[in-house]
Every structure is written in C-alpha cells, then in structure tokens.
C-alpha cells in the first residue's frame, strides 16, 4: 500500500532592522548576554511598545514580492504562555488580522515548476534564549534576542515530497535576501523552518494528522527530518496505530524525530488584541511608494535573462539565485562578450573556486572587469577556452596581473596567423591522404579527424575557428 506525503511550512524570518520591533535596542548578533536587553526586553512594568516602521516596510516588501494581499488594517495580539525567556508572559504577534494575506511562490524541482500557496505572513517579536550550562549549575537567560522582529510566513500544505519542501525553503531563503529584508544567516538563526508533515493513503483527499518538526536551520536537516518523520508515520499507520498531533524535535545526531509535547491549540494561548498597540494601518500610497523603491524581482529578472540574453532556464535561475551574483553578471557583461559564456563561467569555474575557498561572490578575488577581459580574449580568438582556464587559476591568486602580458608570458596566445595555419594544414593534408579521400567520399567524421591532426601539429595553439574555416576552404 503506498502513501502520499503532505507538507506545510512555517518559516521564521528575522528582519534586518537595526533596532527591535517595539523598542530602540540593537538587534546585532553575538553581543555579550543581556547587553542589548532594554527595559522593554526585560518587561519592566510601565514600559510601552512603539512599533518600528522598518519592520512594517519589510513585511510590505515581502507581500509585494509574493503577489500577496497586504492588509490595509492589521492587529497586534498577545499570545500568552509562560517560559523563562519570555518575561512579559506573552509574545506580541498577529493572529486574526495579519499584515500579509494570501500570496504565492513559484518553485522549481528540476524542470518542473510548481506554485506553493502562502497562507499568510505576520509580524511578531522573537523571545529570548535559555542557555543551558551558561552559568554554574543552572541555565542562563539571555534577553538580547527578545523583541527582535520576525516575519512568520505560513504556507499551505502544498508540498508533497522532501525535495519540494527543500526547493520551497531555498526559494524563500533566496527571496528574502534578494529583497533585503533578512540576512539569511541560518547558523545564527535568521531563517528557521517548522515543517508540518502528515501522510495519507495514496490518491485519497482527506489529510492525515500532522506532526510539526520545530526549528530546522539547515536545508540538509529539513530533508533528513522529513524522511525520518515520514518513515516513522508510515510505520505507525501500517501497524494500525494512529498519529497524535504533536510538536517534535529532529536530532541530527541520531537522525530521528522525537515528540517534545502534544500540540497546543490556539485557544490555549488566549489570544487577544494588545491594548498597548494601535491597529496597524497601511495606505495604498505607502504600498506604492515601497513598490517603486524595490529592485527588479528575481523571477522577473530571470524571465528577462531568458528573453533578452538567450540564457537557458537553468543558467538564468543560477544567476538570479542571489542579488550579488546577478550584479556580478551584469558587471561582467560588456560588448564583445557572450552572455551565455559569462553565465557558464560564473556558474562553473567561478562558483567552484568560490566554494572551494568558502567565499561569497562579493569577495571574489577575480572581479567582473577581469573576467570580462579574460572572456573577451577567448571571443576574439587570442586564447582558447583551456588557455583561459589556466589564466583564471593564475589570476585567482594574483588578480593584479595584467591579462595581455600574462597571455604572452604563459605562451598561451593562439596562432591566428592564417599564413602559418595554412602551412600546417598543407603539411597535415600531405601526410593524411586517406582521411582526405574519406572526407571527399562524404565522411564528415574525417573532417574532424583532420582538424584534430592540425590542432596537434600546432601544439594546441592554433585558433580552432580559423582552422575549421581554412580547412573547409582547402578541401572544397
Ligand atoms: P500552528 O500555529 O498551530 O502550527 P498554523 O496555521 O500557523 O498552525 O500552521 C499550520 C501549518 O501546518 C501550515 O503551514 C499548514 O500548511 C500546515 N498543515 C496544516 N495541515 C496539515 C496537514 N494535514 N499535513 C501537513 N501540513 C499541514
Ligand atoms: Mg505551527
């Protein structure tokens, strides 16, 4: 009997504001514990929240980027629960009326495109952190993170495999960085996913009971956790047991998911509108203003790269996966250099080098102007593709080297002197009469074999384009 997997994802995106969502305390990561815990963060009685407009702007940008409804009026609510890292005894969040409503995100799994519906995205504050073992014989509470602005993005249960879930999480991760609302640093917890998983009999409509895997902060863990959880649920059901709705944790060391608590219901939280905060009102004018300030969205840029520069869908996806990569691409684009060739070099040679050295493209020692010149020298026939790869290696460790001088000193200049090439061709033709006869009797393969011989005679330095052209002429 086979089973269908159903997945919905809640993502907590830490917004890139300088200060907290309801106070002026800094949000910078990594400070000494409690040095960024202002009177609001520690919930001194009598302190009042003031909404940070920058956080609202981030939410609006996200709404615009996912083609979502942006509420002209939304409400902040108190979500009540007790936890040591939440001194107020409630978290300020949004419940019935979130700032961002229904939207969507298109994902790609190989060649297949799929639209994942977004249910809502709401603004809320983060809690503090309990640090077990940070103090002797006890747990330390660090309230630096308390009040950091979050956008919680909730998807519909539209994903049907771990691959789709990872594609969605990656796409969302790319998007929030592209529009500049999140630094995307998953290790620091700036982007974390709760993955809801259920299974049902293949082909049936009724959804099974979900379990929610909390707080995954790597794509690898998302994939592993879904596999482990799916397998566990299927085993349970096949043994005739039922699934209890629960919140579970994934342990990367054992590769298992384990129930942490049975699932709480919304009414357990006693949500109610926060009397300290006015409804959030957003005018169409404001939305339009923000819309105009935004850079071209990645999916639109991707379409433009395919249309205007004839990039393949794969290449265009790669170039628009990150704003800095796109910037690099456009900075390399100069007259006389093929866009397709630039994309190949960025996604191939450059990416593998950057990966190897764990560098982001902004810190590439080879700058766009240098790559541009290098590719130009391939295009104008000065060097071969292989020659360019050798130069690329040299330039990686010393980007001050002057390309044309380097071509000379490395002896990588192709022979483009037609007189010289013709002499080589004559020599090769004289010594390979059988191949010539074969070509003349219609065997195209023989032509390539002759080109190979000529390239060999030139020690790989003859310009292949010219060799082809001149040989064709000689044999015609
Ligand atoms: P809660 O806060 O109780 O987790 P939310 O409505 O915020 O509830 O989020 C529920 C998440 O679970 C959504 O992402 C939704 O798509 C997903 N979901 C709901 N039902 C199922 C199901 N049967 N299987 C998998 N995911 C589900
Ligand atoms: Mg949830």
mmCIF file with all atom_site columns, N, CA and C and ligand atoms in Angstrom, residues 10 12 79 152 154 194 196 210 212 214 247 263-264, ligand 2:
data_model
loop_
_atom_site.group_PDB
_atom_site.id
_atom_site.type_symbol
_atom_site.label_atom_id
_atom_site.label_alt_id
_atom_site.label_comp_id
_atom_site.label_asym_id
_atom_site.label_entity_id
_atom_site.label_seq_id
_atom_site.pdbx_PDB_ins_code
_atom_site.Cartn_x
_atom_site.Cartn_y
_atom_site.Cartn_z
_atom_site.occupancy
_atom_site.B_iso_or_equiv
_atom_site.pdbx_formal_charge
_atom_site.auth_seq_id
_atom_site.auth_comp_id
_atom_site.auth_asym_id
_atom_site.auth_atom_id
_atom_site.pdbx_PDB_model_num
ATOM   1  N  N   . UNK A 1 10  ? 6.088  26.547 8.129  1.00 0.00 ? 10  UNK A N   1
ATOM   2  C  CA  . UNK A 1 10  ? 6.060  27.860 8.779  1.00 0.00 ? 10  UNK A CA  1
ATOM   3  C  C   . UNK A 1 10  ? 7.509  28.313 8.900  1.00 0.00 ? 10  UNK A C   1
ATOM   4  N  N   . UNK A 1 12  ? 10.264 31.258 10.149 1.00 0.00 ? 12  UNK A N   1
ATOM   5  C  CA  . UNK A 1 12  ? 10.530 32.478 10.912 1.00 0.00 ? 12  UNK A CA  1
ATOM   6  C  C   . UNK A 1 12  ? 11.703 33.199 10.279 1.00 0.00 ? 12  UNK A C   1
ATOM   7  N  N   . UNK A 1 79  ? -0.062 36.672 22.610 1.00 0.00 ? 79  UNK A N   1
ATOM   8  C  CA  . UNK A 1 79  ? -0.105 35.207 22.642 1.00 0.00 ? 79  UNK A CA  1
ATOM   9  C  C   . UNK A 1 79  ? 0.469  34.817 24.005 1.00 0.00 ? 79  UNK A C   1
ATOM   10 N  N   . UNK A 1 152 ? 6.675  35.775 10.311 1.00 0.00 ? 152 UNK A N   1
ATOM   11 C  CA  . UNK A 1 152 ? 6.385  34.342 10.215 1.00 0.00 ? 152 UNK A CA  1
ATOM   12 C  C   . UNK A 1 152 ? 5.565  34.103 8.965  1.00 0.00 ? 152 UNK A C   1
ATOM   13 N  N   . UNK A 1 154 ? 3.618  31.527 6.601  1.00 0.00 ? 154 UNK A N   1
ATOM   14 C  CA  . UNK A 1 154 ? 2.953  30.226 6.693  1.00 0.00 ? 154 UNK A CA  1
ATOM   15 C  C   . UNK A 1 154 ? 2.515  29.781 5.302  1.00 0.00 ? 154 UNK A C   1
ATOM   16 N  N   . UNK A 1 194 ? 9.705  25.539 10.578 1.00 0.00 ? 194 UNK A N   1
ATOM   17 C  CA  . UNK A 1 194 ? 8.950  24.482 11.246 1.00 0.00 ? 194 UNK A CA  1
ATOM   18 C  C   . UNK A 1 194 ? 8.253  23.710 10.135 1.00 0.00 ? 194 UNK A C   1
ATOM   19 N  N   . UNK A 1 196 ? 5.657  20.934 8.934  1.00 0.00 ? 196 UNK A N   1
ATOM   20 C  CA  . UNK A 1 196 ? 4.493  20.127 9.284  1.00 0.00 ? 196 UNK A CA  1
ATOM   21 C  C   . UNK A 1 196 ? 4.376  18.977 8.292  1.00 0.00 ? 196 UNK A C   1
ATOM   22 N  N   . UNK A 1 210 ? -1.069 15.850 11.295 1.00 0.00 ? 210 UNK A N   1
ATOM   23 C  CA  . UNK A 1 210 ? 0.304  16.323 11.113 1.00 0.00 ? 210 UNK A CA  1
ATOM   24 C  C   . UNK A 1 210 ? 1.085  16.320 12.426 1.00 0.00 ? 210 UNK A C   1
ATOM   25 N  N   . UNK A 1 212 ? 4.566  18.494 13.781 1.00 0.00 ? 212 UNK A N   1
ATOM   26 C  CA  . UNK A 1 212 ? 5.328  19.676 13.387 1.00 0.00 ? 212 UNK A CA  1
ATOM   27 C  C   . UNK A 1 212 ? 6.769  19.571 13.884 1.00 0.00 ? 212 UNK A C   1
ATOM   28 N  N   . UNK A 1 214 ? 10.057 21.169 14.704 1.00 0.00 ? 214 UNK A N   1
ATOM   29 C  CA  . UNK A 1 214 ? 10.380 22.545 15.079 1.00 0.00 ? 214 UNK A CA  1
ATOM   30 C  C   . UNK A 1 214 ? 11.784 22.972 14.668 1.00 0.00 ? 214 UNK A C   1
ATOM   31 N  N   . UNK A 1 247 ? 4.265  18.283 18.541 1.00 0.00 ? 247 UNK A N   1
ATOM   32 C  CA  . UNK A 1 247 ? 5.416  19.087 18.173 1.00 0.00 ? 247 UNK A CA  1
ATOM   33 C  C   . UNK A 1 247 ? 6.633  18.203 18.399 1.00 0.00 ? 247 UNK A C   1
ATOM   34 N  N   . UNK A 1 263 ? 0.463  18.721 20.809 1.00 0.00 ? 263 UNK A N   1
ATOM   35 C  CA  . UNK A 1 263 ? 0.225  20.006 20.169 1.00 0.00 ? 263 UNK A CA  1
ATOM   36 C  C   . UNK A 1 263 ? -0.736 20.885 20.982 1.00 0.00 ? 263 UNK A C   1
ATOM   37 N  N   . UNK A 1 264 ? -0.315 22.142 21.163 1.00 0.00 ? 264 UNK A N   1
ATOM   38 C  CA  . UNK A 1 264 ? -1.212 23.082 21.828 1.00 0.00 ? 264 UNK A CA  1
ATOM   39 C  C   . UNK A 1 264 ? -2.221 23.621 20.823 1.00 0.00 ? 264 UNK A C   1
HETATM 40 MG MG1 . LIG B 2 .   ? 2.960  25.919 13.949 1.00 0.00 ? 2   LIG B MG1 1
#
